[in-house]
Amino acid sequence: MQGLPSDTAAEAVDSQQVVQWYDDHCMRTYRRLPVVFVRGEGCYLWDAEGRRYLDLVSGGRAGNALGHGNPKVAEAVSKQIATLPYLSNDFYHYFQGRLAAELAETTNCKRAFFVNSGAEANETAIKLARKWAHQVRGIEKPEIITFFDSFHGRTLGALTATGQPKYQRGFEPLPEGFRYVPFNDAKALEEAITPSTAAVMLEPILGESGIKPAAPEFMQAVRRLCDQNNILLILDEVQTGFGRTGRFWAYEHYGIQPDILTNAKTLGGGLPIGVCLATEEVASAFGPGDHGCTFGGNPICCAAALASLEYVRENNLVENAERVGDILRRRLEEMAVRTQAVAEIRGMGLMIGVDLVRPVAQQAVLKGLEHGLVLTASSEVTLRLLPALVFGETHATEAAWALQNVIYEVGGAP
Ligand SMILES: *Cc1c(COP(=O)(O)O)cnc(C)c1O
């Protein structure tokens, strides 16, 4: 093997060799795009052949929303890795404490439990809701109501909360205690509530399923039904939280508050960290020994999250998400008028779903690479745009024109 295994200098990467290693030795769970990236800066990525791409998906799946190579996160992480990267939760350190305190400033959910991913944040939420239901309401078999087309993660609890049989098939037996109703249907929710219902869990905007926002009346009805029946409202803001929608938390658009709140994707500025936040009353159902996570809340990821938070504040990125999100939508709407290839544009802030008239979304993703555009599709017709929170007006214009060319080339225009 040439060089060190960790040698990632762009000139040292043979992209065919890289793809071969994946093909030979990585499990076949992902449909990867045929590109090997070696470097990023802000909203751009470069492949092993030196080509530049405009990244419309924050590194893919919205996992790094502060721009590639963010200087503030880089500095915090470099400093931390050289001094104290890891400590377990048997000890105190500055970064977890400070991060919990900073997050408490943003929400009514004042207590935090830190994990490494969105799925784990939701597992924590599920366990906390169950513990609360046993303790406070004396429910023997607590049930959580979730929604069809939701996405809450791939671990068994989160997978069962996910109301999509296609992800669950083949992994039975699934844990008990979940029930599903149609999204944006308050009447169906009301009818599904029983004395065993402990919680309702939902995304304010269905992310994985194509960026479908909850209707305001629906979200308010969910909160009201929860209040009337002493049921917890769990908001999965793994994708929508931390500024993405033009508010720090997406629930702020709806004039309601959750009892439990989860986040992960944007939190660590590209590092793996997730959090389950809960109100004081609900969080008190957890006591010592009730839950744990070896890497949860470690100094390096918390330092990265603190740097992210500071970067978001210093650069007004929540406002930027709203402003540039509006501009991007406008550019896409203009493109839609020119091409007649778009059926619908949905979303909030920098979370935008584009439904094409023709089922060419997957081809558009592939063709996008040829045009220097990194896209994802959530179905045959839906493109899912999740650019970094540092996305600017010129990026929005560049994206819309490039997407227009892509759509014409894949025969997306009628
Ligand atoms: C991505 C996502 C998850 C799962 O997060 P992982 O970090 O992949 O485990 C859960 N909920 C929502 C809403 C998501 O978008």
Short mmCIF file of N, CA and C in Angstrom, two decimals, residues 39-208:
data_model
loop_
_atom_site.label_atom_id
_atom_site.label_comp_id
_atom_site.label_asym_id
_atom_site.label_seq_id
_atom_site.Cartn_x
_atom_site.Cartn_y
_atom_site.Cartn_z
N ARG A 39 -11.61 17.16 -1.22
CA ARG A 39 -11.40 18.44 -0.57
C ARG A 39 -12.69 19.26 -0.66
N GLY A 40 -12.88 20.13 0.32
CA GLY A 40 -14.03 21.02 0.27
C GLY A 40 -13.67 22.38 0.79
N GLU A 41 -14.43 23.37 0.36
CA GLU A 41 -14.25 24.72 0.90
C GLU A 41 -15.58 25.45 0.78
N GLY A 42 -16.15 25.80 1.92
CA GLY A 42 -17.45 26.48 1.90
C GLY A 42 -18.50 25.60 1.23
N CYS A 43 -19.13 26.12 0.18
CA CYS A 43 -20.19 25.37 -0.51
C CYS A 43 -19.68 24.57 -1.70
N TYR A 44 -18.36 24.44 -1.84
CA TYR A 44 -17.79 23.71 -2.98
C TYR A 44 -17.02 22.47 -2.55
N LEU A 45 -17.04 21.47 -3.42
CA LEU A 45 -16.28 20.23 -3.23
C LEU A 45 -15.40 20.02 -4.46
N TRP A 46 -14.27 19.35 -4.28
CA TRP A 46 -13.40 19.00 -5.40
C TRP A 46 -13.20 17.49 -5.43
N ASP A 47 -13.23 16.91 -6.62
CA ASP A 47 -13.01 15.46 -6.72
C ASP A 47 -11.53 15.17 -6.98
N ALA A 48 -11.22 13.86 -7.04
CA ALA A 48 -9.82 13.45 -7.16
C ALA A 48 -9.18 13.91 -8.47
N GLU A 49 -10.02 14.24 -9.45
CA GLU A 49 -9.49 14.71 -10.74
C GLU A 49 -9.41 16.24 -10.79
N GLY A 50 -9.74 16.88 -9.67
CA GLY A 50 -9.59 18.33 -9.60
C GLY A 50 -10.81 19.12 -10.05
N ARG A 51 -11.93 18.43 -10.35
CA ARG A 51 -13.14 19.15 -10.77
C ARG A 51 -13.88 19.72 -9.56
N ARG A 52 -14.48 20.90 -9.77
CA ARG A 52 -15.19 21.58 -8.69
C ARG A 52 -16.71 21.37 -8.80
N TYR A 53 -17.35 21.22 -7.66
CA TYR A 53 -18.82 20.99 -7.61
C TYR A 53 -19.46 21.95 -6.61
N LEU A 54 -20.64 22.46 -6.96
CA LEU A 54 -21.43 23.22 -5.99
C LEU A 54 -22.27 22.21 -5.18
N ASP A 55 -22.08 22.24 -3.87
CA ASP A 55 -22.70 21.25 -2.99
C ASP A 55 -24.07 21.75 -2.53
N LEU A 56 -25.13 21.09 -2.97
CA LEU A 56 -26.49 21.49 -2.57
C LEU A 56 -27.06 20.61 -1.46
N VAL A 57 -26.19 19.78 -0.86
CA VAL A 57 -26.70 18.85 0.16
C VAL A 57 -25.86 18.83 1.44
N SER A 58 -25.04 19.87 1.64
CA SER A 58 -24.23 19.98 2.86
C SER A 58 -23.40 18.73 3.13
N GLY A 59 -22.66 18.30 2.11
CA GLY A 59 -21.85 17.09 2.26
C GLY A 59 -22.69 15.83 2.11
N GLY A 60 -23.95 15.98 1.71
CA GLY A 60 -24.87 14.85 1.60
C GLY A 60 -25.63 14.71 2.90
N ARG A 61 -26.94 14.53 2.83
CA ARG A 61 -27.74 14.29 4.05
C ARG A 61 -27.62 15.40 5.09
N ALA A 62 -27.23 16.57 4.66
CA ALA A 62 -27.20 17.74 5.56
C ALA A 62 -26.26 17.58 6.74
N GLY A 63 -25.23 16.74 6.57
CA GLY A 63 -24.34 16.43 7.70
C GLY A 63 -23.32 17.49 8.06
N ASN A 64 -23.04 18.41 7.14
CA ASN A 64 -22.12 19.50 7.47
C ASN A 64 -22.66 20.81 6.93
N ALA A 65 -23.39 21.51 7.75
CA ALA A 65 -24.13 22.68 7.25
C ALA A 65 -23.41 24.00 7.47
N LEU A 66 -22.15 23.96 7.91
CA LEU A 66 -21.42 25.22 8.12
C LEU A 66 -20.42 25.49 7.03
N GLY A 67 -20.45 24.69 5.98
CA GLY A 67 -19.49 24.83 4.90
C GLY A 67 -18.29 23.94 5.16
N HIS A 68 -17.74 23.41 4.07
CA HIS A 68 -16.58 22.51 4.21
C HIS A 68 -15.37 23.29 4.70
N GLY A 69 -14.62 22.64 5.60
CA GLY A 69 -13.40 23.27 6.11
C GLY A 69 -13.69 24.54 6.89
N ASN A 70 -14.79 24.54 7.63
CA ASN A 70 -15.13 25.73 8.40
C ASN A 70 -13.99 26.10 9.36
N PRO A 71 -13.45 27.32 9.25
CA PRO A 71 -12.25 27.66 10.02
C PRO A 71 -12.47 27.64 11.54
N LYS A 72 -13.63 28.05 11.96
CA LYS A 72 -13.90 28.10 13.41
C LYS A 72 -13.97 26.69 14.00
N VAL A 73 -14.68 25.80 13.30
CA VAL A 73 -14.78 24.41 13.77
C VAL A 73 -13.41 23.75 13.70
N ALA A 74 -12.68 24.01 12.60
CA ALA A 74 -11.34 23.41 12.44
C ALA A 74 -10.43 23.81 13.59
N GLU A 75 -10.48 25.07 13.97
CA GLU A 75 -9.61 25.54 15.04
C GLU A 75 -9.99 24.90 16.37
N ALA A 76 -11.28 24.86 16.66
CA ALA A 76 -11.74 24.29 17.93
C ALA A 76 -11.36 22.81 18.03
N VAL A 77 -11.56 22.09 16.93
CA VAL A 77 -11.28 20.65 16.93
C VAL A 77 -9.78 20.38 17.01
N SER A 78 -8.99 21.16 16.27
CA SER A 78 -7.53 20.96 16.31
C SER A 78 -6.99 21.18 17.71
N LYS A 79 -7.48 22.23 18.33
CA LYS A 79 -7.02 22.56 19.68
C LYS A 79 -7.40 21.43 20.65
N GLN A 80 -8.64 20.96 20.51
CA GLN A 80 -9.15 19.96 21.44
C GLN A 80 -8.48 18.61 21.26
N ILE A 81 -8.19 18.23 20.02
CA ILE A 81 -7.61 16.90 19.80
C ILE A 81 -6.20 16.84 20.38
N ALA A 82 -5.57 18.00 20.46
CA ALA A 82 -4.20 18.02 20.98
C ALA A 82 -4.15 18.12 22.50
N THR A 83 -5.29 18.43 23.12
CA THR A 83 -5.25 18.58 24.57
C THR A 83 -6.06 17.50 25.30
N LEU A 84 -7.36 17.40 24.98
CA LEU A 84 -8.20 16.43 25.67
C LEU A 84 -9.38 16.04 24.79
N PRO A 85 -9.17 15.11 23.85
CA PRO A 85 -10.26 14.77 22.93
C PRO A 85 -11.37 13.95 23.58
N TYR A 86 -11.01 13.07 24.52
CA TYR A 86 -12.03 12.17 25.06
C TYR A 86 -12.07 12.13 26.58
N LEU A 87 -13.28 12.13 27.09
CA LEU A 87 -13.55 11.83 28.50
C LEU A 87 -14.92 11.18 28.54
N SER A 88 -15.09 10.20 29.39
CA SER A 88 -16.41 9.59 29.52
C SER A 88 -17.29 10.44 30.43
N ASN A 89 -18.53 10.01 30.58
CA ASN A 89 -19.46 10.75 31.43
C ASN A 89 -19.30 10.42 32.92
N ASP A 90 -18.18 9.78 33.26
CA ASP A 90 -17.85 9.63 34.68
C ASP A 90 -17.24 10.91 35.23
N PHE A 91 -16.93 11.84 34.30
CA PHE A 91 -16.22 13.07 34.69
C PHE A 91 -16.91 14.30 34.13
N TYR A 92 -16.53 15.43 34.69
CA TYR A 92 -16.99 16.72 34.18
C TYR A 92 -15.94 17.30 33.21
N HIS A 93 -16.41 18.02 32.18
CA HIS A 93 -15.50 18.87 31.43
C HIS A 93 -16.28 20.10 30.96
N TYR A 94 -15.55 21.15 30.64
CA TYR A 94 -16.14 22.44 30.28
C TYR A 94 -17.13 22.35 29.13
N PHE A 95 -16.76 21.60 28.06
CA PHE A 95 -17.45 21.71 26.78
C PHE A 95 -18.89 21.18 26.81
N GLN A 96 -19.11 20.03 27.47
CA GLN A 96 -20.47 19.51 27.54
C GLN A 96 -21.36 20.43 28.39
N GLY A 97 -20.79 20.88 29.50
CA GLY A 97 -21.56 21.77 30.37
C GLY A 97 -21.95 23.04 29.66
N ARG A 98 -20.98 23.65 29.02
CA ARG A 98 -21.22 24.92 28.32
C ARG A 98 -22.21 24.74 27.16
N LEU A 99 -22.05 23.62 26.43
CA LEU A 99 -22.94 23.37 25.30
C LEU A 99 -24.39 23.18 25.77
N ALA A 100 -24.55 22.41 26.85
CA ALA A 100 -25.90 22.19 27.40
C ALA A 100 -26.51 23.52 27.81
N ALA A 101 -25.70 24.37 28.45
CA ALA A 101 -26.19 25.69 28.89
C ALA A 101 -26.56 26.56 27.69
N GLU A 102 -25.74 26.52 26.65
CA GLU A 102 -26.03 27.33 25.45
C GLU A 102 -27.30 26.84 24.76
N LEU A 103 -27.46 25.52 24.65
CA LEU A 103 -28.66 24.98 24.00
C LEU A 103 -29.91 25.32 24.81
N ALA A 104 -29.77 25.31 26.15
CA ALA A 104 -30.91 25.64 27.01
C ALA A 104 -31.41 27.06 26.75
N GLU A 105 -30.52 27.93 26.29
CA GLU A 105 -30.91 29.32 25.96
C GLU A 105 -31.83 29.37 24.74
N THR A 106 -31.79 28.29 23.91
CA THR A 106 -32.52 28.34 22.64
C THR A 106 -33.91 27.74 22.72
N THR A 107 -34.25 27.08 23.82
CA THR A 107 -35.49 26.29 23.84
C THR A 107 -36.06 26.16 25.25
N ASN A 108 -37.34 25.75 25.31
CA ASN A 108 -37.97 25.45 26.60
C ASN A 108 -37.50 24.10 27.15
N CYS A 109 -36.87 23.29 26.29
CA CYS A 109 -36.35 21.98 26.72
C CYS A 109 -34.95 22.20 27.28
N LYS A 110 -34.86 22.30 28.58
CA LYS A 110 -33.66 22.85 29.23
C LYS A 110 -32.62 21.81 29.60
N ARG A 111 -32.95 20.52 29.48
CA ARG A 111 -31.95 19.50 29.88
C ARG A 111 -31.54 18.64 28.69
N ALA A 112 -30.23 18.37 28.63
CA ALA A 112 -29.67 17.71 27.45
C ALA A 112 -29.07 16.34 27.78
N PHE A 113 -29.20 15.43 26.84
CA PHE A 113 -28.45 14.17 26.87
C PHE A 113 -27.76 14.06 25.51
N PHE A 114 -26.43 13.92 25.52
CA PHE A 114 -25.68 13.94 24.27
C PHE A 114 -25.34 12.54 23.77
N VAL A 115 -25.45 12.38 22.46
CA VAL A 115 -25.17 11.10 21.79
C VAL A 115 -24.33 11.38 20.54
N ASN A 116 -24.25 10.40 19.64
CA ASN A 116 -23.38 10.55 18.47
C ASN A 116 -24.12 10.69 17.15
N SER A 117 -25.44 10.53 17.16
CA SER A 117 -26.19 10.52 15.90
C SER A 117 -27.65 10.85 16.13
N GLY A 118 -28.36 11.05 15.01
CA GLY A 118 -29.78 11.34 15.09
C GLY A 118 -30.58 10.16 15.61
N ALA A 119 -30.24 8.96 15.13
CA ALA A 119 -30.96 7.76 15.58
C ALA A 119 -30.84 7.60 17.10
N GLU A 120 -29.64 7.80 17.60
CA GLU A 120 -29.44 7.66 19.05
C GLU A 120 -30.17 8.75 19.84
N ALA A 121 -30.25 9.93 19.26
CA ALA A 121 -30.99 11.00 19.92
C ALA A 121 -32.46 10.59 20.03
N ASN A 122 -32.99 9.98 18.95
CA ASN A 122 -34.39 9.54 18.98
C ASN A 122 -34.59 8.33 19.89
N GLU A 123 -33.61 7.42 19.95
CA GLU A 123 -33.69 6.31 20.90
C GLU A 123 -33.80 6.86 22.33
N THR A 124 -33.02 7.89 22.60
CA THR A 124 -33.05 8.51 23.92
C THR A 124 -34.43 9.09 24.18
N ALA A 125 -35.00 9.75 23.17
CA ALA A 125 -36.33 10.34 23.31
C ALA A 125 -37.38 9.26 23.59
N ILE A 126 -37.27 8.15 22.88
CA ILE A 126 -38.23 7.05 23.05
C ILE A 126 -38.12 6.46 24.45
N LYS A 127 -36.89 6.22 24.90
CA LYS A 127 -36.69 5.66 26.23
C LYS A 127 -37.18 6.61 27.32
N LEU A 128 -36.89 7.90 27.12
CA LEU A 128 -37.31 8.89 28.11
C LEU A 128 -38.84 8.96 28.19
N ALA A 129 -39.50 8.96 27.02
CA ALA A 129 -40.96 9.03 27.00
C ALA A 129 -41.56 7.80 27.68
N ARG A 130 -40.97 6.64 27.44
CA ARG A 130 -41.47 5.41 28.08
C ARG A 130 -41.29 5.47 29.59
N LYS A 131 -40.11 5.91 30.02
CA LYS A 131 -39.83 5.98 31.46
C LYS A 131 -40.82 6.93 32.13
N TRP A 132 -41.03 8.08 31.49
CA TRP A 132 -41.97 9.08 32.01
C TRP A 132 -43.38 8.48 32.09
N ALA A 133 -43.77 7.74 31.06
CA ALA A 133 -45.12 7.17 31.02
C ALA A 133 -45.31 6.15 32.14
N HIS A 134 -44.30 5.32 32.38
CA HIS A 134 -44.38 4.35 33.48
C HIS A 134 -44.49 5.07 34.82
N GLN A 135 -43.57 6.05 35.00
CA GLN A 135 -43.45 6.71 36.30
C GLN A 135 -44.58 7.67 36.61
N VAL A 136 -44.88 8.53 35.65
CA VAL A 136 -45.81 9.62 35.92
C VAL A 136 -47.25 9.21 35.65
N ARG A 137 -47.46 8.45 34.58
CA ARG A 137 -48.84 8.10 34.22
C ARG A 137 -49.21 6.66 34.55
N GLY A 138 -48.25 5.87 34.98
CA GLY A 138 -48.54 4.49 35.36
C GLY A 138 -49.03 3.64 34.21
N ILE A 139 -48.57 3.94 33.00
CA ILE A 139 -48.97 3.14 31.83
C ILE A 139 -48.09 1.89 31.79
N GLU A 140 -48.74 0.73 31.67
CA GLU A 140 -47.98 -0.52 31.69
C GLU A 140 -47.23 -0.75 30.38
N LYS A 141 -47.93 -0.52 29.25
CA LYS A 141 -47.30 -0.69 27.94
C LYS A 141 -47.46 0.59 27.13
N PRO A 142 -46.57 1.55 27.38
CA PRO A 142 -46.72 2.85 26.73
C PRO A 142 -46.59 2.75 25.21
N GLU A 143 -47.41 3.54 24.53
CA GLU A 143 -47.39 3.56 23.07
C GLU A 143 -46.98 4.93 22.57
N ILE A 144 -46.24 4.94 21.47
CA ILE A 144 -45.85 6.20 20.84
C ILE A 144 -46.49 6.24 19.45
N ILE A 145 -47.18 7.33 19.15
CA ILE A 145 -47.79 7.48 17.84
C ILE A 145 -46.83 8.26 16.94
N THR A 146 -46.53 7.70 15.78
CA THR A 146 -45.70 8.40 14.79
C THR A 146 -46.48 8.43 13.46
N PHE A 147 -45.84 8.89 12.40
CA PHE A 147 -46.57 9.17 11.15
C PHE A 147 -46.02 8.40 9.96
N PHE A 148 -46.92 8.05 9.06
CA PHE A 148 -46.48 7.44 7.79
C PHE A 148 -45.57 8.42 7.06
N ASP A 149 -44.59 7.87 6.38
CA ASP A 149 -43.59 8.66 5.62
C ASP A 149 -42.60 9.42 6.50
N SER A 150 -42.64 9.14 7.80
CA SER A 150 -41.66 9.79 8.68
C SER A 150 -40.31 9.10 8.55
N PHE A 151 -39.28 9.73 9.08
CA PHE A 151 -37.97 9.08 9.16
C PHE A 151 -37.32 9.46 10.48
N HIS A 152 -37.00 8.44 11.29
CA HIS A 152 -36.41 8.72 12.60
C HIS A 152 -35.08 8.02 12.83
N GLY A 153 -34.58 7.25 11.84
CA GLY A 153 -33.27 6.62 12.00
C GLY A 153 -33.33 5.11 11.80
N ARG A 154 -32.17 4.46 11.87
CA ARG A 154 -32.04 3.05 11.46
C ARG A 154 -31.84 2.07 12.60
N THR A 155 -31.62 2.55 13.82
CA THR A 155 -31.53 1.61 14.94
C THR A 155 -32.93 1.07 15.21
N LEU A 156 -33.04 -0.05 15.92
CA LEU A 156 -34.34 -0.73 15.94
C LEU A 156 -35.52 0.09 16.47
N GLY A 157 -35.28 0.85 17.54
CA GLY A 157 -36.37 1.68 18.07
C GLY A 157 -36.74 2.78 17.09
N ALA A 158 -35.73 3.49 16.62
CA ALA A 158 -35.96 4.60 15.68
C ALA A 158 -36.53 4.07 14.36
N LEU A 159 -36.09 2.90 13.96
CA LEU A 159 -36.58 2.27 12.73
C LEU A 159 -38.06 1.92 12.87
N THR A 160 -38.44 1.47 14.06
CA THR A 160 -39.84 1.12 14.28
C THR A 160 -40.70 2.38 14.37
N ALA A 161 -40.11 3.45 14.90
CA ALA A 161 -40.83 4.74 14.92
C ALA A 161 -41.03 5.25 13.49
N THR A 162 -40.11 4.91 12.61
CA THR A 162 -40.18 5.35 11.21
C THR A 162 -41.36 4.68 10.51
N GLY A 163 -42.32 5.48 10.06
CA GLY A 163 -43.55 4.91 9.49
C GLY A 163 -43.41 4.54 8.03
N GLN A 164 -42.39 3.75 7.70
CA GLN A 164 -42.18 3.33 6.31
C GLN A 164 -41.80 1.85 6.26
N PRO A 165 -42.76 1.00 5.86
CA PRO A 165 -42.50 -0.44 5.84
C PRO A 165 -41.27 -0.83 5.02
N LYS A 166 -40.92 -0.03 4.00
CA LYS A 166 -39.79 -0.42 3.14
C LYS A 166 -38.47 -0.47 3.92
N TYR A 167 -38.36 0.36 4.96
CA TYR A 167 -37.13 0.34 5.76
C TYR A 167 -37.16 -0.77 6.82
N GLN A 168 -38.38 -1.23 7.15
CA GLN A 168 -38.52 -2.19 8.26
C GLN A 168 -38.49 -3.64 7.79
N ARG A 169 -38.87 -3.84 6.51
CA ARG A 169 -39.00 -5.19 5.97
C ARG A 169 -37.70 -5.97 6.11
N GLY A 170 -37.81 -7.18 6.64
CA GLY A 170 -36.64 -8.03 6.77
C GLY A 170 -35.92 -7.88 8.10
N PHE A 171 -36.36 -6.92 8.92
CA PHE A 171 -35.69 -6.71 10.21
C PHE A 171 -36.58 -7.08 11.40
N GLU A 172 -37.69 -7.76 11.09
CA GLU A 172 -38.59 -8.19 12.15
C GLU A 172 -37.89 -9.25 13.01
N PRO A 173 -38.24 -9.45 14.28
CA PRO A 173 -39.32 -8.74 14.99
C PRO A 173 -38.91 -7.33 15.41
N LEU A 174 -39.84 -6.40 15.23
CA LEU A 174 -39.61 -5.02 15.66
C LEU A 174 -40.15 -4.84 17.07
N PRO A 175 -39.59 -3.89 17.82
CA PRO A 175 -40.12 -3.65 19.17
C PRO A 175 -41.59 -3.22 19.13
N GLU A 176 -42.31 -3.56 20.18
CA GLU A 176 -43.73 -3.17 20.27
C GLU A 176 -43.85 -1.71 20.69
N GLY A 177 -45.07 -1.22 20.63
CA GLY A 177 -45.35 0.08 21.24
C GLY A 177 -45.36 1.27 20.30
N PHE A 178 -45.54 0.99 19.00
CA PHE A 178 -45.65 2.10 18.04
C PHE A 178 -46.92 1.94 17.22
N ARG A 179 -47.47 3.06 16.84
CA ARG A 179 -48.69 3.08 16.04
C ARG A 179 -48.57 4.25 15.08
N TYR A 180 -49.05 4.08 13.85
CA TYR A 180 -48.83 5.10 12.82
C TYR A 180 -50.13 5.70 12.31
N VAL A 181 -50.09 6.98 12.02
CA VAL A 181 -51.24 7.64 11.41
C VAL A 181 -50.75 8.53 10.26
N PRO A 182 -51.65 8.94 9.36
CA PRO A 182 -51.22 9.81 8.26
C PRO A 182 -50.77 11.19 8.75
N PHE A 183 -49.72 11.70 8.12
CA PHE A 183 -49.17 13.03 8.45
C PHE A 183 -50.18 14.09 8.05
N ASN A 184 -50.19 15.17 8.80
CA ASN A 184 -51.09 16.31 8.52
C ASN A 184 -52.56 15.94 8.64
N ASP A 185 -52.88 14.91 9.43
CA ASP A 185 -54.26 14.48 9.61
C ASP A 185 -54.57 14.43 11.11
N ALA A 186 -55.07 15.56 11.63
CA ALA A 186 -55.30 15.68 13.07
C ALA A 186 -56.42 14.74 13.55
N LYS A 187 -57.39 14.51 12.69
CA LYS A 187 -58.51 13.66 13.07
C LYS A 187 -58.04 12.21 13.26
N ALA A 188 -57.19 11.75 12.34
CA ALA A 188 -56.64 10.39 12.46
C ALA A 188 -55.83 10.26 13.74
N LEU A 189 -55.10 11.31 14.08
CA LEU A 189 -54.31 11.28 15.31
C LEU A 189 -55.23 11.18 16.52
N GLU A 190 -56.26 12.01 16.54
CA GLU A 190 -57.21 12.02 17.66
C GLU A 190 -57.82 10.63 17.86
N GLU A 191 -58.17 9.99 16.74
CA GLU A 191 -58.81 8.68 16.81
C GLU A 191 -57.84 7.59 17.26
N ALA A 192 -56.55 7.81 17.05
CA ALA A 192 -55.55 6.79 17.40
C ALA A 192 -55.13 6.86 18.87
N ILE A 193 -55.47 7.95 19.53
CA ILE A 193 -55.05 8.12 20.93
C ILE A 193 -55.84 7.18 21.84
N THR A 194 -55.13 6.47 22.71
CA THR A 194 -55.76 5.56 23.68
C THR A 194 -55.20 5.90 25.07
N PRO A 195 -55.74 5.28 26.11
CA PRO A 195 -55.17 5.53 27.45
C PRO A 195 -53.70 5.10 27.55
N SER A 196 -53.21 4.28 26.62
CA SER A 196 -51.80 3.87 26.64
C SER A 196 -50.88 4.79 25.87
N THR A 197 -51.44 5.80 25.22
CA THR A 197 -50.58 6.69 24.42
C THR A 197 -49.72 7.54 25.33
N ALA A 198 -48.40 7.41 25.17
CA ALA A 198 -47.47 8.16 25.99
C ALA A 198 -46.96 9.40 25.27
N ALA A 199 -46.79 9.28 23.96
CA ALA A 199 -46.17 10.38 23.21
C ALA A 199 -46.58 10.36 21.76
N VAL A 200 -46.49 11.54 21.15
CA VAL A 200 -46.61 11.68 19.70
C VAL A 200 -45.26 12.18 19.23
N MET A 201 -44.73 11.54 18.18
CA MET A 201 -43.39 11.90 17.71
C MET A 201 -43.46 12.30 16.25
N LEU A 202 -42.93 13.47 15.91
CA LEU A 202 -42.96 13.87 14.49
C LEU A 202 -41.87 14.84 14.11
N GLU A 203 -41.60 14.88 12.81
CA GLU A 203 -40.73 15.88 12.21
C GLU A 203 -41.60 17.07 11.82
N PRO A 204 -41.19 18.30 12.14
CA PRO A 204 -41.97 19.45 11.69
C PRO A 204 -42.03 19.52 10.16
N ILE A 205 -40.98 19.05 9.50
CA ILE A 205 -40.99 18.92 8.04
C ILE A 205 -40.48 17.52 7.73
N LEU A 206 -41.29 16.70 7.05
CA LEU A 206 -40.81 15.38 6.66
C LEU A 206 -39.59 15.60 5.76
N GLY A 207 -38.42 15.18 6.23
CA GLY A 207 -37.19 15.47 5.49
C GLY A 207 -36.89 14.41 4.45
N GLU A 208 -36.59 13.21 4.95
CA GLU A 208 -36.22 12.09 4.09
C GLU A 208 -37.30 11.81 3.03
#
